[in-house]
Short mmCIF file of C-alpha atoms in Angstrom, two decimals:
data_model
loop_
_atom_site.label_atom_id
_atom_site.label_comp_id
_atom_site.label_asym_id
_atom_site.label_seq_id
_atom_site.Cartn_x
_atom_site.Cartn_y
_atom_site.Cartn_z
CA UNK A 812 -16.67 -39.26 -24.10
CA UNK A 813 -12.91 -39.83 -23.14
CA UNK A 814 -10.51 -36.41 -23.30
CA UNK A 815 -6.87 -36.02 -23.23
CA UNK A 816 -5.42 -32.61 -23.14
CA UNK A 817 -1.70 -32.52 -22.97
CA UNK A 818 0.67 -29.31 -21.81
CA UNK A 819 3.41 -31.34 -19.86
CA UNK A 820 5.49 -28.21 -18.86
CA UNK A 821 6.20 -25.51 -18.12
CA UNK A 822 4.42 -24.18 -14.37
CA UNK A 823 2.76 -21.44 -16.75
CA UNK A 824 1.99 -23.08 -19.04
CA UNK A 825 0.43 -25.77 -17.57
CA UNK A 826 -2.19 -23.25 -15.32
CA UNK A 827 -2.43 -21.08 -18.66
CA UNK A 828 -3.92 -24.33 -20.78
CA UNK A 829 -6.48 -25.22 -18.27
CA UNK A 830 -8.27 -22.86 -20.14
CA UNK A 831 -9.07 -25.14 -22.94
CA UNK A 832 -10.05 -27.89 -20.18
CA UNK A 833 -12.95 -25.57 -18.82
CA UNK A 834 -13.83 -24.85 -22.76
CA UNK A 835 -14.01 -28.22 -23.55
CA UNK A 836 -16.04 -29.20 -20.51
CA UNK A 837 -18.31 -26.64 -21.87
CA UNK A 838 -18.70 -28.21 -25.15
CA UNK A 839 -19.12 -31.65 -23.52
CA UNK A 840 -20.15 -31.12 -20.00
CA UNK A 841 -20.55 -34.82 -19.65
CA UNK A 842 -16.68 -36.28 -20.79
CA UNK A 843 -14.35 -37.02 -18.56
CA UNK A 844 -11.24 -34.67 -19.05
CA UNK A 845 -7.49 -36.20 -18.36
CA UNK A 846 -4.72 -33.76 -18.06
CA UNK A 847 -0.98 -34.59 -18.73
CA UNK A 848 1.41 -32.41 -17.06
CA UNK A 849 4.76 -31.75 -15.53
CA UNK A 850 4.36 -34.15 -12.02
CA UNK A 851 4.98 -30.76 -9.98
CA UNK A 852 2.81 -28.97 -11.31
CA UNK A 853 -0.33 -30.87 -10.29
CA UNK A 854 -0.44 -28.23 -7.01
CA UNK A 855 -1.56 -25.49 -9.42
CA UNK A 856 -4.22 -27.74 -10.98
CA UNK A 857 -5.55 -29.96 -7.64
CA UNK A 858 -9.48 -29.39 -7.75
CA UNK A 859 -9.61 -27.91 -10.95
CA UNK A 860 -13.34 -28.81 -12.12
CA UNK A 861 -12.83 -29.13 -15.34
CA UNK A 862 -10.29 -31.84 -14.69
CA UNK A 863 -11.04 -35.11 -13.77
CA UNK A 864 -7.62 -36.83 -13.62
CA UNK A 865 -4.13 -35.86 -13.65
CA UNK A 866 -1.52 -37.69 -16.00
CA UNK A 867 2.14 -36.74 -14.07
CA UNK A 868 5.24 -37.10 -15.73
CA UNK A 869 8.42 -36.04 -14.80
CA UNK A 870 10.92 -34.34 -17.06
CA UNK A 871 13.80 -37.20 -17.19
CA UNK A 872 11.10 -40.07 -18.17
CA UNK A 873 9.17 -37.59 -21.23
CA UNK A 874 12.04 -36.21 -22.48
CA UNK A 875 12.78 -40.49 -23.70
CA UNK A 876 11.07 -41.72 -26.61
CA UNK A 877 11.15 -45.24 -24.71
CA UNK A 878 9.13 -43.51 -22.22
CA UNK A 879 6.72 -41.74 -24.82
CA UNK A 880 6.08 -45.39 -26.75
CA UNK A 881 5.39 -47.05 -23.09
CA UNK A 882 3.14 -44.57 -22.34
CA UNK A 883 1.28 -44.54 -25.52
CA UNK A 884 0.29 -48.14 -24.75
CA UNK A 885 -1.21 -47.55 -21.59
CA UNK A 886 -3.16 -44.33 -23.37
CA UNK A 887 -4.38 -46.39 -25.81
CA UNK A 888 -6.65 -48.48 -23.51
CA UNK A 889 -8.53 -45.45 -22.74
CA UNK A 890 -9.69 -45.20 -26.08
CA UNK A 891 -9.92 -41.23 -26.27
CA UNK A 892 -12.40 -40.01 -28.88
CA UNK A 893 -10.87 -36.38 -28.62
CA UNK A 894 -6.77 -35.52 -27.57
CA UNK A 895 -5.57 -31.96 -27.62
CA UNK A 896 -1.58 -31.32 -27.50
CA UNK A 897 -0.91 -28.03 -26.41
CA UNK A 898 2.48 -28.37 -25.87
CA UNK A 899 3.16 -29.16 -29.62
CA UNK A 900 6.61 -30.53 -29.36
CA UNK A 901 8.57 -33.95 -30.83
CA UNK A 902 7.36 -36.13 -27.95
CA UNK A 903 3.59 -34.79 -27.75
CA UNK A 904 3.64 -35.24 -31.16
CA UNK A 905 4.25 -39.13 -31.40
CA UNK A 906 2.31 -39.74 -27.68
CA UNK A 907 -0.76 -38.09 -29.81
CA UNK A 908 -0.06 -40.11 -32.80
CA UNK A 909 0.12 -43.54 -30.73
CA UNK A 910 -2.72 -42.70 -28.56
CA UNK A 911 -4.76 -43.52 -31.49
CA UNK A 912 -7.65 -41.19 -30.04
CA UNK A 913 -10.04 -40.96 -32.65
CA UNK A 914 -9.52 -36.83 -33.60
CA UNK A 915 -6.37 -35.20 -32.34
CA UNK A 916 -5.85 -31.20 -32.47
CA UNK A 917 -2.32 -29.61 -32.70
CA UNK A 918 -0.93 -26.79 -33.61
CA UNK A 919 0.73 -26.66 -37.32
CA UNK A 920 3.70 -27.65 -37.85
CA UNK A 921 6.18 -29.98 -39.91
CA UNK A 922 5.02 -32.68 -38.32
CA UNK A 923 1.43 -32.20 -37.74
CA UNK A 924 0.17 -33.94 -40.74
CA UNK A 925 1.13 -37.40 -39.03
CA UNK A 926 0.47 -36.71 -35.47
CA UNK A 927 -3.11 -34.45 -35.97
CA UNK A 928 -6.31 -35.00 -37.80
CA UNK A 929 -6.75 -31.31 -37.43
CA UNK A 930 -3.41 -29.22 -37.34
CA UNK A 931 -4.55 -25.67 -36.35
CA UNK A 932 -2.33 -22.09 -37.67
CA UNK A 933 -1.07 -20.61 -34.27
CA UNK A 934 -1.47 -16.43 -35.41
CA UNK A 935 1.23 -14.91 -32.56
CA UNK A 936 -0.39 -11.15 -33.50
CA UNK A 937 -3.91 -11.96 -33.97
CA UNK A 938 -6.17 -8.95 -32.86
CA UNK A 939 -9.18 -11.31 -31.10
CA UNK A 940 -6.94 -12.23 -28.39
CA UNK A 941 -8.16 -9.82 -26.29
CA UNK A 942 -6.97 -11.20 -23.31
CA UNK A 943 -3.42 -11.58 -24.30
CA UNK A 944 -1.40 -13.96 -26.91
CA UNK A 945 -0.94 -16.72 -24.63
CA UNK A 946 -4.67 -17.28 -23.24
CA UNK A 947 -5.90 -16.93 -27.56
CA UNK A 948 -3.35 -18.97 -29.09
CA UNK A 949 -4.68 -21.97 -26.49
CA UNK A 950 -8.17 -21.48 -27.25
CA UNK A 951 -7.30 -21.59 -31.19
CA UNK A 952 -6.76 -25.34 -30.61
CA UNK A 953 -11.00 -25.54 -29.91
CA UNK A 954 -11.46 -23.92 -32.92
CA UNK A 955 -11.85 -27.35 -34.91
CA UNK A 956 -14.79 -28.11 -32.21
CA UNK A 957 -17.01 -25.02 -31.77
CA UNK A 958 -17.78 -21.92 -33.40
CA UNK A 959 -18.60 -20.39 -29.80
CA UNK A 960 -15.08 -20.27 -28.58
CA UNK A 961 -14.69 -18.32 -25.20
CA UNK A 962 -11.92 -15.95 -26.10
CA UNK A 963 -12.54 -14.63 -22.46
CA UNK A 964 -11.87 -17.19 -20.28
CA UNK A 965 -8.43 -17.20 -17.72
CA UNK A 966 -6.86 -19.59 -15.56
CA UNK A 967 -8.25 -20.11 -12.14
CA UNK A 968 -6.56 -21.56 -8.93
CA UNK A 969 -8.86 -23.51 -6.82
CA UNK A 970 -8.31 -23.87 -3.49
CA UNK A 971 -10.14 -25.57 -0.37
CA UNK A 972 -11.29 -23.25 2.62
CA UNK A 973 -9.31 -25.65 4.76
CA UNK A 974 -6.73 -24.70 2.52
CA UNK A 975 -6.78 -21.10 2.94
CA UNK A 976 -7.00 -21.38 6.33
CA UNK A 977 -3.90 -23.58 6.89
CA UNK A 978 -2.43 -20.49 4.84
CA UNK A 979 -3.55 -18.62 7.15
CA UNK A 980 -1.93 -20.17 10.23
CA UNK A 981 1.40 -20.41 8.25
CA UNK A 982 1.36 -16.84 8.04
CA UNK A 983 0.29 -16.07 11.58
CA UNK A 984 3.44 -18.71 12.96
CA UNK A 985 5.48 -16.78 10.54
CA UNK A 986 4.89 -13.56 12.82
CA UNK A 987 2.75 -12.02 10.24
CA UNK A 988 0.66 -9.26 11.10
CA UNK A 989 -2.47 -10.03 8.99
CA UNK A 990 -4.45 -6.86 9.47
CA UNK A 991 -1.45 -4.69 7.63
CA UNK A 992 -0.50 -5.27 4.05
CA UNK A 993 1.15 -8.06 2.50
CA UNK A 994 3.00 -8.23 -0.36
CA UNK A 995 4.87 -11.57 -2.40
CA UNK A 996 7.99 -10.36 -4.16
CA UNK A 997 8.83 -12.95 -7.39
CA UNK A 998 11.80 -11.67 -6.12
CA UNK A 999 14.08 -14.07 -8.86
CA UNK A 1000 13.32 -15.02 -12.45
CA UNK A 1001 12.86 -18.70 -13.96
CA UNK A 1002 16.54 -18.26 -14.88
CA UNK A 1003 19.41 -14.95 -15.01
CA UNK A 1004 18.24 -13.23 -17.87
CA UNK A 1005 14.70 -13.34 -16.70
CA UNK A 1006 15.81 -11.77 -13.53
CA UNK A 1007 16.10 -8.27 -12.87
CA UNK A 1008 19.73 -7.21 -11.61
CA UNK A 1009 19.51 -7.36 -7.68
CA UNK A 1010 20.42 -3.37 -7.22
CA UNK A 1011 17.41 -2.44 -9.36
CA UNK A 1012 15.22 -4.66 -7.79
CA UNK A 1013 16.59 -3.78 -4.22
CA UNK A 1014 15.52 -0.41 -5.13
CA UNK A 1015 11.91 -1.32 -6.64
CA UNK A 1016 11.55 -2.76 -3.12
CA UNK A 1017 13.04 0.21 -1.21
CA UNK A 1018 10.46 2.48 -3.32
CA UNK A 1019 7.47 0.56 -2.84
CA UNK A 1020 8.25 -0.60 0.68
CA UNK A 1021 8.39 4.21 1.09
CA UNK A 1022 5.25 3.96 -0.31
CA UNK A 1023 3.36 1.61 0.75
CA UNK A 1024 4.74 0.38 4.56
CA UNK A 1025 4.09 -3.16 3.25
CA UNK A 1026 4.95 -6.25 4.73
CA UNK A 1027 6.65 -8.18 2.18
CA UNK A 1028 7.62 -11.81 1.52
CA UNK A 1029 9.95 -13.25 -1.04
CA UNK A 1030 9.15 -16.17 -3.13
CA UNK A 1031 12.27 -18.17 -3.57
CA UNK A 1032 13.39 -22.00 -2.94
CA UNK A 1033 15.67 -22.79 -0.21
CA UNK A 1034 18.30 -23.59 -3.40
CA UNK A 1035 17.86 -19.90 -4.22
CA UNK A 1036 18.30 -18.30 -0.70
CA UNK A 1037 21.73 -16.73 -1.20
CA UNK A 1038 20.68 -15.18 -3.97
CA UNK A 1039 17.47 -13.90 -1.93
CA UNK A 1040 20.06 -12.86 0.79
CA UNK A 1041 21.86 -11.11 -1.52
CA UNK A 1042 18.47 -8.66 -2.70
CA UNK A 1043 17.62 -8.34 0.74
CA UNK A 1044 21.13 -7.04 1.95
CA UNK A 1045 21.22 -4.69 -1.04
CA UNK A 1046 17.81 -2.92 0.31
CA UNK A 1047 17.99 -0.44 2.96
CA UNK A 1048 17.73 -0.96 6.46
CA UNK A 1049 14.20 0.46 6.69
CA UNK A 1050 13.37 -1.91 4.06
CA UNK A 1051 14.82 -4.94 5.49
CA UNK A 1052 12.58 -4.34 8.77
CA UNK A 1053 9.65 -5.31 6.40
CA UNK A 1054 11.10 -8.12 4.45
CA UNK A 1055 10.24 -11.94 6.41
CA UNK A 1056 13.49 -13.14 4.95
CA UNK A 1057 12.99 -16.45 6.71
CA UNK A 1058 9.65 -17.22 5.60
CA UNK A 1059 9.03 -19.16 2.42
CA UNK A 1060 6.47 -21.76 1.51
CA UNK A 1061 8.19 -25.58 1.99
CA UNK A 1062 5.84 -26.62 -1.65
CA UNK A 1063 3.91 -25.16 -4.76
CA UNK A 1064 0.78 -25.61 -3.06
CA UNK A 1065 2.22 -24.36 0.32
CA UNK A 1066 2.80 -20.97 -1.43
CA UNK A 1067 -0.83 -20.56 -3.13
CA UNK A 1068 -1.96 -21.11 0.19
CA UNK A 1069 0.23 -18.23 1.08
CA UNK A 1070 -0.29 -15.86 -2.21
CA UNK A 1071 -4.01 -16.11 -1.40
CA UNK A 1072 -3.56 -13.75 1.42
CA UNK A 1073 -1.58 -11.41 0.23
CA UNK A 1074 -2.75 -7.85 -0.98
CA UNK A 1075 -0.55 -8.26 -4.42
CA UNK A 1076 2.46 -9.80 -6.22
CA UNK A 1077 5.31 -7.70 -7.86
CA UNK A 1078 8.15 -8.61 -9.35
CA UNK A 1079 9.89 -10.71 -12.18
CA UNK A 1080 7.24 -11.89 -14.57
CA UNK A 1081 6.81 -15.54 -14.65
CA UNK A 1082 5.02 -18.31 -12.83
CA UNK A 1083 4.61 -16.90 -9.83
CA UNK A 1084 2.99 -13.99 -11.35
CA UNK A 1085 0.33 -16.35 -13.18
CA UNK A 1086 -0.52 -17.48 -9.97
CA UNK A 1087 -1.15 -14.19 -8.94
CA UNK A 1088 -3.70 -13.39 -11.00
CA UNK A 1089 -4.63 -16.97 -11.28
CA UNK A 1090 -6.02 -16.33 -7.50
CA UNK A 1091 -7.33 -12.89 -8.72
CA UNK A 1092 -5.36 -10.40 -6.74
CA UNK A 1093 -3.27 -7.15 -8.10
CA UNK A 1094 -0.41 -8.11 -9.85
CA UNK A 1095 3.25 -5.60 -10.90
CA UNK A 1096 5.23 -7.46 -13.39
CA UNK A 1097 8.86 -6.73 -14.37
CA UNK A 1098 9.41 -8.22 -17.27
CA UNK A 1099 12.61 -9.45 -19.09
CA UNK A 1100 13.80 -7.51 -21.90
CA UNK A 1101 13.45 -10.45 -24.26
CA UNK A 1102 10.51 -11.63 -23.42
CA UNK A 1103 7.38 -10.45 -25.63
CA UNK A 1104 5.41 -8.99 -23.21
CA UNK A 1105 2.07 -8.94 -25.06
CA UNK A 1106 2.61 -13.14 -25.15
CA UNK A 1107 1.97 -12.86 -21.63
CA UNK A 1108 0.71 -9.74 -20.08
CA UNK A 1109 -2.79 -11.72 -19.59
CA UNK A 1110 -5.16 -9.35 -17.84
CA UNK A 1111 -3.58 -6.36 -17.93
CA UNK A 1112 -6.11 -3.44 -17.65
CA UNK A 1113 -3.92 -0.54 -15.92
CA UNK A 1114 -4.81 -0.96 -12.47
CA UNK A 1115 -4.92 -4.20 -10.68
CA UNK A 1116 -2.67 -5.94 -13.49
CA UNK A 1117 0.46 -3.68 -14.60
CA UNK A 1118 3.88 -4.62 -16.18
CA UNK A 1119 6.48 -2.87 -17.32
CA UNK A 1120 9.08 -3.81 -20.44
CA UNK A 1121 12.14 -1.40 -21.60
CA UNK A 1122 10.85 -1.49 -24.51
CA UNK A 1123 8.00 0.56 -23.45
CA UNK A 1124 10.12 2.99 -21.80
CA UNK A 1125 13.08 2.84 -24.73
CA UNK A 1126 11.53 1.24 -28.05
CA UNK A 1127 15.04 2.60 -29.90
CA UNK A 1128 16.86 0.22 -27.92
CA UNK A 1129 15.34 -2.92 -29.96
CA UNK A 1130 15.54 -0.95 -33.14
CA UNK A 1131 12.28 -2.68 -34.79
CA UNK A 1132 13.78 -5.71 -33.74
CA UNK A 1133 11.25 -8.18 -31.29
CA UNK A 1134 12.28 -8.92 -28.05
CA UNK A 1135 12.97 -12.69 -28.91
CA UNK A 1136 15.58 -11.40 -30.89
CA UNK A 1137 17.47 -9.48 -28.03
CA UNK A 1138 18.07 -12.87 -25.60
CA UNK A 1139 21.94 -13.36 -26.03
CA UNK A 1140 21.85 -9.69 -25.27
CA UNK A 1141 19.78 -9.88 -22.14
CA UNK A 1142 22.32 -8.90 -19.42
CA UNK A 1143 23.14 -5.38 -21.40
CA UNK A 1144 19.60 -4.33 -21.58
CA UNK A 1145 19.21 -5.04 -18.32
CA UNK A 1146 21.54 -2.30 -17.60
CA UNK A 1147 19.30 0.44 -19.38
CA UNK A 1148 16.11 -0.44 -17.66
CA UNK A 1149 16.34 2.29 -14.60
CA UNK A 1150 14.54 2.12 -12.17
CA UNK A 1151 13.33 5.41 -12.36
CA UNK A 1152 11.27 4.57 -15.48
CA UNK A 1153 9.00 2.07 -13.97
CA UNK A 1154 8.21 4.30 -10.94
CA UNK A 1155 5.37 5.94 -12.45
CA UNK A 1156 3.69 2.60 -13.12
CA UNK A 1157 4.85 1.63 -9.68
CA UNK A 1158 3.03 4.45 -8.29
CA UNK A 1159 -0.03 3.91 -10.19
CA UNK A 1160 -0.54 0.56 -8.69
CA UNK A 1161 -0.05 1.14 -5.42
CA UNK A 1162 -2.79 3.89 -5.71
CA UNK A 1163 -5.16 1.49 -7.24
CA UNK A 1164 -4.39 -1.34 -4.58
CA UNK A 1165 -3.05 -0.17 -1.82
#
């Protein structure tokens, strides 16, 4: 039996849907499972063993229907009996439909009735997602195959022991003291209004850093190094003695390596946070204040996974409006979310962890 499963992008996204990869391998442990992603995000899936080949595209070539129809052709030899699109956009939608694969699962939409044989309801505020919306609303799309769906299952980053250890040495070269705490800092967002003003997190940092005496490390490209210059001038000078400024991780890979070691992960909710957690150590997430957090607060239990929203702290503020209503005013609400409120849960972690 030939599988496609298709998530193309986002980083997330793409470790969040190899959940439906290790479901379907458990419905057919014998098929052979191709996955069609983003090309750089194949470091998050590498040895994943419920994949058997990666499918990397890169955003300029999927984003052209040219590209899509050209593909399809190609897809089409492997004659597919099964082809799931998670990523349930335009293009997915006609690759699934010229893939010809014999049953195709989507989610429903206005176009589903051509692209699917089985178009599946995506329920945002169903109550069995007990592990979050964004892990349940993947495995709804192996709904049409099993009535033994496993609602618990979470993304897992695989890495080699060679791999560990060349973290390992990276850190040690770095000057790294690997017998004292280490922390990552997701120190910037995906984007602005995904990224907590640098004061506030400048003081997040001097607070934990009182705390806890952590080493810490920021996760940042070398694009994005002013800006992580910027955060680390705003923290105190105390602070600053514990921050490796210098030392970031050259690739995707390089940094799981890296996060592997660490004692936890705090800071802006996004990929790097998924990673955390994908490599199953504590995680603090800030998140935006439009962003839904219980889309993507997967794991949370109170003590090794905690995030904080303003609109747990100031619900009057969204005034029974959702957060996905509240993007153009991002910036503003940014402005209320002090600190001060998230201290408490601060604390709290670094008592469980630390």
């Amino acid at each position: 039996m030939r599988i496609l499963l298709i998530q193309y992008k986002m980083l997330g996204d793409v470790l969040t849907s190899t959940i439906i990869a290790d479901q379907l391998k458990i419905i057919y442990p014998d098929a052979h499972l191709d996955y069609l992603i983003i090309a750089h995000a194949g470091a998050l899936v590498a040895h994943h063993p419920a994949i058997d080949n990666l499918i990397k595209v890169t955003k300029s070539d999927f984003e052209k229907m040219s590209f899509i129809i050209s593909l399809s052709r190609k897809l089409k030899h492997n004659k597919y009996d099964l082809l799931i699109d998670a990523y349930g956009k335009n293009n997915s939608a006609v690759l699934s439909l010229l893939s010809r694969a014999k049953q195709r699962i989507g989610y429903k939409k206005w176009f589903s009735r051509l692209a699917y044989t089985d178009a599946v309801k995506n329920i945002p505020n169903s109550s069995i997602y007990k592990a979050g919306i964004a892990l349940g609303s993947r495995m709804l799309l192996t709904t049409p195959l099993t009535s033994d769906v496993q609602w618990h299952l979470k993304p897992q980053i695989y890495l080699k022991p060679t791999e560990k250890t060349e973290g390992e040495k990276w850190l040690l070269q770095s000057g790294i003291d690997l017998k004292k705490s280490l922390t990552m800092v997701s120190v910037l967002g995906s984007s602005t209004n995904k990224t907590l003003p640098f004061t506030s997190m400048a003081k997040v940092l001097d607070n934990f850093v009182n705390q806890t005496g952590s080493q810490l490390l920021f996760n940042y490209i070398p694009s994005q190094k002013k800006d992580a210059l910027a955060i680390y001038n705003t923290c105190s000078i105390t602070t600053q003695k514990h921050i490796f400024i210098d030392a970031f991780a050259p690739s995707i890979r390089d940094f799981v390596k890296i996060l592997s070691h660490c004692t936890s992960i705090i800071g802006n909710e996004g990929g790097a946070i998924n990673m955390g957690k994908a490599l199953n150590i504590p995680t603090f997430a800030i998140f935006s204040p439009w962003i839904n957090k219980a889309s993507w607060n997967i794991s949370e239990d109170g003590k090794k996974h905690i995030s904080v929203h303003l609109q747990d702290y100031l619900p009057e503020l969204y005034k029974n409006s959702s957060p996905g209503n509240m993007k153009s005013q991002a910036m503003e609400l940014y402005q209320q979310f002090d600190t001060e409120l998230m201290f408490p849960n601060l604390e709290k972690f670094i008592e469980e962890n630390y």
